[in-house]
Coordinates of C-alpha atoms and ligand atoms in Angstrom, one line a residue:
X1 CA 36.4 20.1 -62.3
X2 CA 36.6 21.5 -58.6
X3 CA 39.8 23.4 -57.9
X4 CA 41.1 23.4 -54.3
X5 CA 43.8 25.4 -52.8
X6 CA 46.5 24.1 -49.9
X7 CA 47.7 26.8 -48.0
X8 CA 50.3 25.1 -45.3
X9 CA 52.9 22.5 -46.2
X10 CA 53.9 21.4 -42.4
X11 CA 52.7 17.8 -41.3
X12 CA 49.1 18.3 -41.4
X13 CA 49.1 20.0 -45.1
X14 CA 51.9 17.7 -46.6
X15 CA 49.8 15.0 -45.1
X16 CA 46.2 16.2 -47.0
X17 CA 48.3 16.3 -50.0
X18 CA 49.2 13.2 -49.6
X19 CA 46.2 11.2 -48.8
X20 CA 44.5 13.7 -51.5
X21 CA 46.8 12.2 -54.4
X22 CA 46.6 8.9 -53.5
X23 CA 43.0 8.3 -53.3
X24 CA 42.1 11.2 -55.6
X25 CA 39.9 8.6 -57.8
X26 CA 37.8 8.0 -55.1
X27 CA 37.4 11.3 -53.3
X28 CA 36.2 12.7 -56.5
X29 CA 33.4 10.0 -57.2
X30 CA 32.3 11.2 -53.6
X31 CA 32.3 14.8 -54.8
X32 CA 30.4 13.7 -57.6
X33 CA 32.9 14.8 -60.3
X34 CA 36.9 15.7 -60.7
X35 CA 38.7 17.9 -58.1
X36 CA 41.9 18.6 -58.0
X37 CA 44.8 20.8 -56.2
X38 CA 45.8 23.8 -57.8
X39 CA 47.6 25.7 -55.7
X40 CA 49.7 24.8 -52.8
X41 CA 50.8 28.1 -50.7
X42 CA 54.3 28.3 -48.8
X43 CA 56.7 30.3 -47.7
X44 CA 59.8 27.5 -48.4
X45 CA 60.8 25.6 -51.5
X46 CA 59.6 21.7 -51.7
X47 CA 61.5 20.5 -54.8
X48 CA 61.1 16.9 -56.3
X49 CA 57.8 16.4 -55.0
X50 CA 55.6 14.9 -57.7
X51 CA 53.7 17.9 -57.5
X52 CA 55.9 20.5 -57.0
X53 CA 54.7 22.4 -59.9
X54 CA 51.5 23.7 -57.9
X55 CA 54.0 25.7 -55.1
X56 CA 53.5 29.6 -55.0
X57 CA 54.2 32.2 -52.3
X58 CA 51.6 34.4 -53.0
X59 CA 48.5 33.9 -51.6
X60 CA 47.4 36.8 -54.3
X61 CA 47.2 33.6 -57.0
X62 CA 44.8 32.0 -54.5
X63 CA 42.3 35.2 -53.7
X64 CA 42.7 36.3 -57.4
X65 CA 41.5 33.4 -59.0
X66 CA 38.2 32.2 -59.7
X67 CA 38.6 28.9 -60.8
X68 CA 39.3 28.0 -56.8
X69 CA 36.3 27.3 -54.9
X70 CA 37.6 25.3 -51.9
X71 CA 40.5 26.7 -49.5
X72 CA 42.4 24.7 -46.7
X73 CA 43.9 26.2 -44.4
X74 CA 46.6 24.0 -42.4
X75 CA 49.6 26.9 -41.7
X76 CA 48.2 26.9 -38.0
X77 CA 48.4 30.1 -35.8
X78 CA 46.2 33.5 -36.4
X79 CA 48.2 35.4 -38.9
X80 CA 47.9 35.5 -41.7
X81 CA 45.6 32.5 -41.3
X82 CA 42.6 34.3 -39.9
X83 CA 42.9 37.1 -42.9
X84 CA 43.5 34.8 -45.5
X85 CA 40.6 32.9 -44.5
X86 CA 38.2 36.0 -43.7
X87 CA 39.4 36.9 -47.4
X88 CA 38.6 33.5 -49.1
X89 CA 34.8 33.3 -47.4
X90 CA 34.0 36.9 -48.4
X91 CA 35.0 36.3 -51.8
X92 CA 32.5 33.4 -52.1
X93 CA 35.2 30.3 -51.3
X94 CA 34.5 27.2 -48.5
X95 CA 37.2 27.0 -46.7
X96 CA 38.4 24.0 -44.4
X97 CA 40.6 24.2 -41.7
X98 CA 42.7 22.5 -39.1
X99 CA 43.5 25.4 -36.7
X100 CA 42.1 25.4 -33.4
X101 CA 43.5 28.6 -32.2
X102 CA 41.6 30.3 -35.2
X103 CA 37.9 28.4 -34.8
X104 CA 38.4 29.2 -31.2
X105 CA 39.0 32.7 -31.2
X106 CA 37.1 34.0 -34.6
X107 CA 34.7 30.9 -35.0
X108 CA 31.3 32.9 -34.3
X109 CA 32.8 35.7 -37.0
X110 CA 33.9 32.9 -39.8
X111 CA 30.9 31.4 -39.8
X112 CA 29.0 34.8 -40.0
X113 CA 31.0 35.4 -42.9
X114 CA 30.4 32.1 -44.2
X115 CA 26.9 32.0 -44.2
X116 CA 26.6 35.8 -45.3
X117 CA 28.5 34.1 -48.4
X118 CA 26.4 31.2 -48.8
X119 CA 29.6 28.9 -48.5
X120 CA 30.8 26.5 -45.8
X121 CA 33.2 27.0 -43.2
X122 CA 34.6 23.3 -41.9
X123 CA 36.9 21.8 -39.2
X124 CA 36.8 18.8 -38.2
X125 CA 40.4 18.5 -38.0
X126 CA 40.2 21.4 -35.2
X127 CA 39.3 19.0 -32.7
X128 CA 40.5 15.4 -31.8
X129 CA 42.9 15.0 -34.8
X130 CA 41.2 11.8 -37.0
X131 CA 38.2 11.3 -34.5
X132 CA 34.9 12.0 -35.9
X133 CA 33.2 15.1 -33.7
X134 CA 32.6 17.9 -35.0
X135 CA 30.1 16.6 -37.8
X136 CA 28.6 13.8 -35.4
X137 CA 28.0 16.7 -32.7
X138 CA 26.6 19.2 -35.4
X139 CA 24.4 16.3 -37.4
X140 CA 24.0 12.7 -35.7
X141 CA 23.5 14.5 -32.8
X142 CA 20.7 17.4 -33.9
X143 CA 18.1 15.5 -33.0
X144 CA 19.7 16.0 -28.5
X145 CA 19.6 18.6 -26.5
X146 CA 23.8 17.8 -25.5
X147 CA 23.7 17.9 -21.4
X148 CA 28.0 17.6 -21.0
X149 CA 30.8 17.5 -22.8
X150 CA 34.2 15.7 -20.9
X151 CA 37.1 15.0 -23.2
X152 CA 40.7 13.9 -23.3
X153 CA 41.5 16.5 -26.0
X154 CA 45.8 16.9 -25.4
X155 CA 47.6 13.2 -26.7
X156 CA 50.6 14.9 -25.0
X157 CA 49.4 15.4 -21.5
X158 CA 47.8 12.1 -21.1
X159 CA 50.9 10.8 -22.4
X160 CA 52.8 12.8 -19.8
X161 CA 50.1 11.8 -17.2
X162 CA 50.0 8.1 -18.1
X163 CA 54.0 7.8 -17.5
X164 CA 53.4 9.2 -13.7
X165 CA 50.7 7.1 -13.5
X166 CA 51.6 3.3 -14.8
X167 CA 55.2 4.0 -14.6
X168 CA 56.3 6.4 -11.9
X169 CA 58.0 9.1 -13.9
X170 CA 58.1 12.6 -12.4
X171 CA 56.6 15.3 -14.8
X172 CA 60.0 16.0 -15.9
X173 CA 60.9 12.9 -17.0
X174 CA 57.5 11.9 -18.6
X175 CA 58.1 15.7 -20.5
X176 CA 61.4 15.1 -21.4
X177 CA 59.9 11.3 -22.6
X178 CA 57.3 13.2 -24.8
X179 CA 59.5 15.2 -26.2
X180 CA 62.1 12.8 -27.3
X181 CA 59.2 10.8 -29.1
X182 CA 58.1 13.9 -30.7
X183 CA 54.7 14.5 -29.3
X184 CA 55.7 17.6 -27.6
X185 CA 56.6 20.8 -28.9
X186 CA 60.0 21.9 -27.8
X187 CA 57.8 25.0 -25.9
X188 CA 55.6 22.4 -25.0
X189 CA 53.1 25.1 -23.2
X190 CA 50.0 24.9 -25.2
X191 CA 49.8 21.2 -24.2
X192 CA 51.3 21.4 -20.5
X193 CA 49.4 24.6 -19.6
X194 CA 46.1 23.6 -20.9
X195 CA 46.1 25.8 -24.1
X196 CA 45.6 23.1 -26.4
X197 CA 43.0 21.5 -24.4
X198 CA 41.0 24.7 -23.8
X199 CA 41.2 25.6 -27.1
X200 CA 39.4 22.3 -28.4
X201 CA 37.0 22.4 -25.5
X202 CA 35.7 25.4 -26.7
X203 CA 35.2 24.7 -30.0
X204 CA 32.7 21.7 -28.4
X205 CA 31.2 23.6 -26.3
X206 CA 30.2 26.3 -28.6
X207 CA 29.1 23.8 -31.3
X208 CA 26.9 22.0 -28.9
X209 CA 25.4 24.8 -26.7
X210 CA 24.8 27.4 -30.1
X211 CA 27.1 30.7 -28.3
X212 CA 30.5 31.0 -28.7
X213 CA 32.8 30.1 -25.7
X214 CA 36.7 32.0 -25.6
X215 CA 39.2 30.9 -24.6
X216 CA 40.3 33.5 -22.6
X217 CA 36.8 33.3 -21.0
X218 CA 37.1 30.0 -19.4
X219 CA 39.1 28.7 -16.6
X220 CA 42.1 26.5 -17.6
X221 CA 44.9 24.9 -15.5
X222 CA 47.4 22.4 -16.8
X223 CA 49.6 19.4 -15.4
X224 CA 52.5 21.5 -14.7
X225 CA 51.8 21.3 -10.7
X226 CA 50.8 17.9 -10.7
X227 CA 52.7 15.8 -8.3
X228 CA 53.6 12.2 -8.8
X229 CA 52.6 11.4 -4.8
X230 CA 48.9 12.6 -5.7
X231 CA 49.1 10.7 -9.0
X232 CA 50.2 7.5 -7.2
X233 CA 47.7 8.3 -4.0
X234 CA 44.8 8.7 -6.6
X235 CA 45.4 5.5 -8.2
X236 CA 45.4 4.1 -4.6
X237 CA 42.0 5.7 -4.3
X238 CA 40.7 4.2 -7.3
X239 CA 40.8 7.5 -9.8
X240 CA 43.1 8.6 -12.4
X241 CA 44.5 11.8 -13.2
X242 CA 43.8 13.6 -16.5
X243 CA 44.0 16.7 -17.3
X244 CA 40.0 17.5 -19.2
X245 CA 38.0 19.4 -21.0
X246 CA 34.7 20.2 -19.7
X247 CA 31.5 21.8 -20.6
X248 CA 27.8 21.6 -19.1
X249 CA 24.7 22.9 -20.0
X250 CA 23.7 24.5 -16.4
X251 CA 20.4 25.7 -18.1
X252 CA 19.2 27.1 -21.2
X253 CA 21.1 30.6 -21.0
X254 CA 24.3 29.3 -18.5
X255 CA 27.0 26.7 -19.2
X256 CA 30.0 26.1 -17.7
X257 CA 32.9 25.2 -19.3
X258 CA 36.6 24.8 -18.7
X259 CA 39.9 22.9 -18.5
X260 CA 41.9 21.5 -15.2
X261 CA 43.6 17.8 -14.4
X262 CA 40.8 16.1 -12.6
X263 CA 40.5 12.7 -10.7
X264 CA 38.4 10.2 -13.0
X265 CA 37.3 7.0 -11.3
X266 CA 38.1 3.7 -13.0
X267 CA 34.6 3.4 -13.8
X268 CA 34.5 5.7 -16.6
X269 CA 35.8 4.7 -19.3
X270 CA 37.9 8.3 -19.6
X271 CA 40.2 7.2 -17.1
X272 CA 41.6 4.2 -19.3
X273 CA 42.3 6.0 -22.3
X274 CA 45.9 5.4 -22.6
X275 CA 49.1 7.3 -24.2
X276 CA 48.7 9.3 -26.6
X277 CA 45.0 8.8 -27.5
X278 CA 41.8 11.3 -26.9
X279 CA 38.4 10.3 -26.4
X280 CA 35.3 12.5 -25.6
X281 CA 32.1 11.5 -23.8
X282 CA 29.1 13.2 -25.1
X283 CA 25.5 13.1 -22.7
X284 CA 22.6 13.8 -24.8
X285 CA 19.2 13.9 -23.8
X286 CA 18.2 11.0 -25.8
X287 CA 21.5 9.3 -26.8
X288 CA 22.7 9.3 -23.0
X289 CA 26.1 8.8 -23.0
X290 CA 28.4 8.2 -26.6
X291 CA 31.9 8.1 -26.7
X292 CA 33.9 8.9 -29.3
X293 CA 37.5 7.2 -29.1
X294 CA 40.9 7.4 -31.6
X295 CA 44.2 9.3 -32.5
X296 CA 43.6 13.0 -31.8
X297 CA 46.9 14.4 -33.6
X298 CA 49.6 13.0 -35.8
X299 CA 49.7 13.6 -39.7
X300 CA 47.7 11.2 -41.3
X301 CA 44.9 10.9 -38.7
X302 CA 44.3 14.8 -39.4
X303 CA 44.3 15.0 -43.1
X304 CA 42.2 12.2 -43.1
X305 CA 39.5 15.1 -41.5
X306 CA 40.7 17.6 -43.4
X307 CA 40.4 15.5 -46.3
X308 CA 37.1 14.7 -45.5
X309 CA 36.3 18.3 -45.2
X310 CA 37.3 18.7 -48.7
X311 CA 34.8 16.4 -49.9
X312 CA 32.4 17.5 -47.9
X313 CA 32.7 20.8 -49.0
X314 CA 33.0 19.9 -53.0
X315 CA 29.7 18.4 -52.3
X316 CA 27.7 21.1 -51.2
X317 CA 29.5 24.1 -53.8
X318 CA 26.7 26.6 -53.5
X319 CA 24.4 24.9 -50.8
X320 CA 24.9 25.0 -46.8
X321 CA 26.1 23.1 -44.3
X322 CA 24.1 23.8 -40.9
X323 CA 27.1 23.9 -38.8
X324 CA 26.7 27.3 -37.0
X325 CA 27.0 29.6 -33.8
X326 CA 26.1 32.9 -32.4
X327 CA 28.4 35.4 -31.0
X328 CA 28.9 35.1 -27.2
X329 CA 26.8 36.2 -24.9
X330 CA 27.3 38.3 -21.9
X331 CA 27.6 35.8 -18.6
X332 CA 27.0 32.9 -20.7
X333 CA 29.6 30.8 -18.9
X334 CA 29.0 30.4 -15.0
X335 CA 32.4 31.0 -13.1
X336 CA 34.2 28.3 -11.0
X337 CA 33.4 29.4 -7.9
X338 CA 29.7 28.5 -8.8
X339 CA 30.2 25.4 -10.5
X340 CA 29.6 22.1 -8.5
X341 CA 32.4 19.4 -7.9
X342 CA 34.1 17.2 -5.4
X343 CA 37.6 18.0 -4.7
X344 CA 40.6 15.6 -3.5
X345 CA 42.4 17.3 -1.0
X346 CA 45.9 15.9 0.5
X347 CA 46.4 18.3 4.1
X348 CA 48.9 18.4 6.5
X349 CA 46.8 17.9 9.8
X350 CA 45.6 15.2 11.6
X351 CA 43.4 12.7 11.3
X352 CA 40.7 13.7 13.4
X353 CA 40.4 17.0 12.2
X354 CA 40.1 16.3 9.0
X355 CA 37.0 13.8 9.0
X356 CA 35.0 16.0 11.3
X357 CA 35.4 18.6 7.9
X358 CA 31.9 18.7 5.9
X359 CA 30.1 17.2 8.6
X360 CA 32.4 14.2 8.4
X361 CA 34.7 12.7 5.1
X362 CA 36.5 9.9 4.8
X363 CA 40.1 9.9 5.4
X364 CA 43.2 8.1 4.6
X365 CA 46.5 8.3 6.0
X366 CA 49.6 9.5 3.8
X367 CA 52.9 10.2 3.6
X368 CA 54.7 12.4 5.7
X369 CA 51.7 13.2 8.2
X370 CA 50.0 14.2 5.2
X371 CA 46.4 13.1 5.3
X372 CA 43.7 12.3 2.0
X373 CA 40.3 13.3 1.6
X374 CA 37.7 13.8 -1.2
X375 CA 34.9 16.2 0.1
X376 CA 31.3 16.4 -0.8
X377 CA 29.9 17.6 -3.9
X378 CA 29.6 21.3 -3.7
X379 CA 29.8 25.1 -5.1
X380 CA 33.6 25.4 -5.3
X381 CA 33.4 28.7 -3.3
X382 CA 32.0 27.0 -0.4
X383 CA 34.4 23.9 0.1
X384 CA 37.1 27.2 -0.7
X385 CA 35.7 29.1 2.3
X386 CA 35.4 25.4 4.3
X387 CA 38.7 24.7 3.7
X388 CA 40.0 28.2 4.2
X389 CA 38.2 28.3 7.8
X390 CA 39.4 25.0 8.9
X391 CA 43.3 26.4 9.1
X392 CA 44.7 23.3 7.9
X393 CA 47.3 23.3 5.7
X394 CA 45.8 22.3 1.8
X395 CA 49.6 20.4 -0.1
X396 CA 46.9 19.4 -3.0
X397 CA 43.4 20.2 -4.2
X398 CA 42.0 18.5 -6.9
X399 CA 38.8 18.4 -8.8
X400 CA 37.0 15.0 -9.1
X401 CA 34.5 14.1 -11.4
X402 CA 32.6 11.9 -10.0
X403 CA 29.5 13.1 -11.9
X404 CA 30.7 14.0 -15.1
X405 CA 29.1 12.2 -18.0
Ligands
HSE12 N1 49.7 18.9 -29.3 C1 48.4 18.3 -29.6 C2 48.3 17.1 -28.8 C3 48.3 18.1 -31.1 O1 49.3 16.6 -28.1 O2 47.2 16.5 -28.7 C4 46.9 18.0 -31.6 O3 46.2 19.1 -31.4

């Protein structure tokens, strides 16, 4: 018999619970013999639940005994969560978790630990909620060197963004929207800002390129700015607006990864993932592109990942899982001003003086003397200087990906 311990009863740990006990027969013929929940860990009381009798507050009851070998951690946030789990991988326990923010900032270090331990650190729930990435990156994938990385990670923003889009809402109201239908948070700023988004983008990229990427290394804008006139004048154009995560290998020892709203044309398949969904296009050097498509948050869509964790883990008690990084590395990630992109730009001058920009763009009229343009395909510091040089007044910039995977 495997023992596991729960620690989090919110939606994603009430929900592995759940799905655990209800197809326990079957998850422990996968594991190849009986597992079964021994502890669950939270602060507050959960009376009348058929298994109410596991409850504790004391995470001492999880460390201290041997009998557990597998951890999940679903409370979310860094503390206690990365101690707690630092704690349960010294001491010879896989753990599985859920929590971006902790994979994302202490990833390289957990999986030290982890290996150092010879047990298995596992989140697939981390990223895209019930989608299928992290193990497809780190195993159907082996075999490719992985070229770019462009997801819709954040189900709230591209809600958000798909009510200015199809139906004309101003952020506000498409905010307020999401947050009566309880996809955003009440401080909905790790989704609007492009926390949440970075976050997950990270975790990719450091999976697929082998060093870690933080957070607070990368460059990462949210909608917050967006204007409904550029979301409407983009659709006009033939692009929609989503806010992305993005990473590229630039070559073996540079990458550059980040998050920022960005014009996708209706060719890629990106730009008609609707409401609340997520979907990531991986390029691989021998796959080309794949796409991986589904419900990136929500209760039952994540402890179905978490629960697969579990089993995943029960399976390989004393044997590794190859899922690793390195630490970061110094310069690893190239900053903006050197990446490559287009830019849509929405000026306040005239028409003439904005096609003879870049040796000549196409232009389209707008709004209030306003005038459109998308510009070449350069370094961002130089269409920056360009446009700083020209004088004309800049209402909007931004990026489009017209190469991206
Ligand atoms: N707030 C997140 C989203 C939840 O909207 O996608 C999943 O990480």
């Amino acid at each position: 018999m495997i023992k596991i311990a729960v620690m989090g009863h919110g939606v994603v740990g009430s929900g592995t619970v759940e799905v655990f006990y209800k197809n326990r027969e079957s998850i422990s013929k996968k594991c190849g013999g009986d597992v079964d929940i021994k502890y669950i860990l939270d602060l507050r009381d959960f009376p009348g639940l058929p298994y109410s009798d596991k409850f504790t507050k004391s995470f001492d009851d999880i460390i201290n005994d041997g009998e557990v070998k597998v951890v999940v951690e679903v409370m979310g946030g860094l503390n206690p969560a990365y101690d707690y789990v630092k704690r349960c991988l010294s001491s010879g326990r896989s753990v599985v978790t859920s929590n971006k923010e902790l994979v994302a900032a202490h990833g390289a270090e957990l999986l030290r630990i982890a290996r150092d331990n010879n047990v298995n650190f596992l989140f697939e729930a981390s990223v895209g909620g019930g989608i299928p990435i992290i193990r497809p990156l780190s195993q159907c994938l082996a075999a490719n060197s992985i070229d770019e990385i462009c997801g819709i990670l954040n189900g709230t923003t591209n809600f958000i963004l798909n009510k200015m889009i199809n139906d004309g809402m101003s952020f506000d109201d498409a905010l307020s929207l999401a947050q009566q239908l309880g996809y955003a948070e009440r401080n909905p700023s790790a989704d609007v800002d492009g926390f949440d988004t970075c976050r997950k983008i990270c975790i990719l990229a450091s999976l697929a390129f082998g060093y870690h990427v933080y957070p607070d290394g990368i460059y990462t804008e949210g909608i917050t700015n967006i204007k409904l006139e550029d979301v409407v004048y983009a659709k006009k154009l033939g692009y929609a607006v989503k806010l992305i995560g993005y990473a590229k290998r630039i070559s073996n020892d540079k990458i550059f990864c980040a998050t920022y709203p960005a014009l996708i044309p209706f060719s890629n398949s990106l730009s008609t993932v609707d409401d609340v969904f997520n979907a990531i296009m991986v390029k691989g050097d021998a796959t080309g592109d794949v796409m991986f498509y589904g419900k990136g948050a929500g209760k039952f869509p994540t402890a179905s990942a978490v629960v697969a964790d579990i089993i995943d883990a029960c399976m390989h008690i004393n044997r590794r899982k190859s899922i690793f990084w390195e630490d970061a590395k110094k310069d690893y990630v190239i900053p903006c001003e050197e990446h490559e992109t287009a830019f849509y730009v929405r000026a306040k001058c005239d028409l003439g003086e904005a096609s003879r920009l870049f040796g000549g763009v196409k232009t389209s009229p707008a709004e209030n003397g306003d005038v459109l343009f998308i510009t070449p395909v350069m370094k961002e510091k130089d269409i920056n200087a360009a446009l700083d040089a020209s004088g004309i007044e800049i209402k909007a910039k931004l990026r489009v990906m017209e190469q991206a995977v």
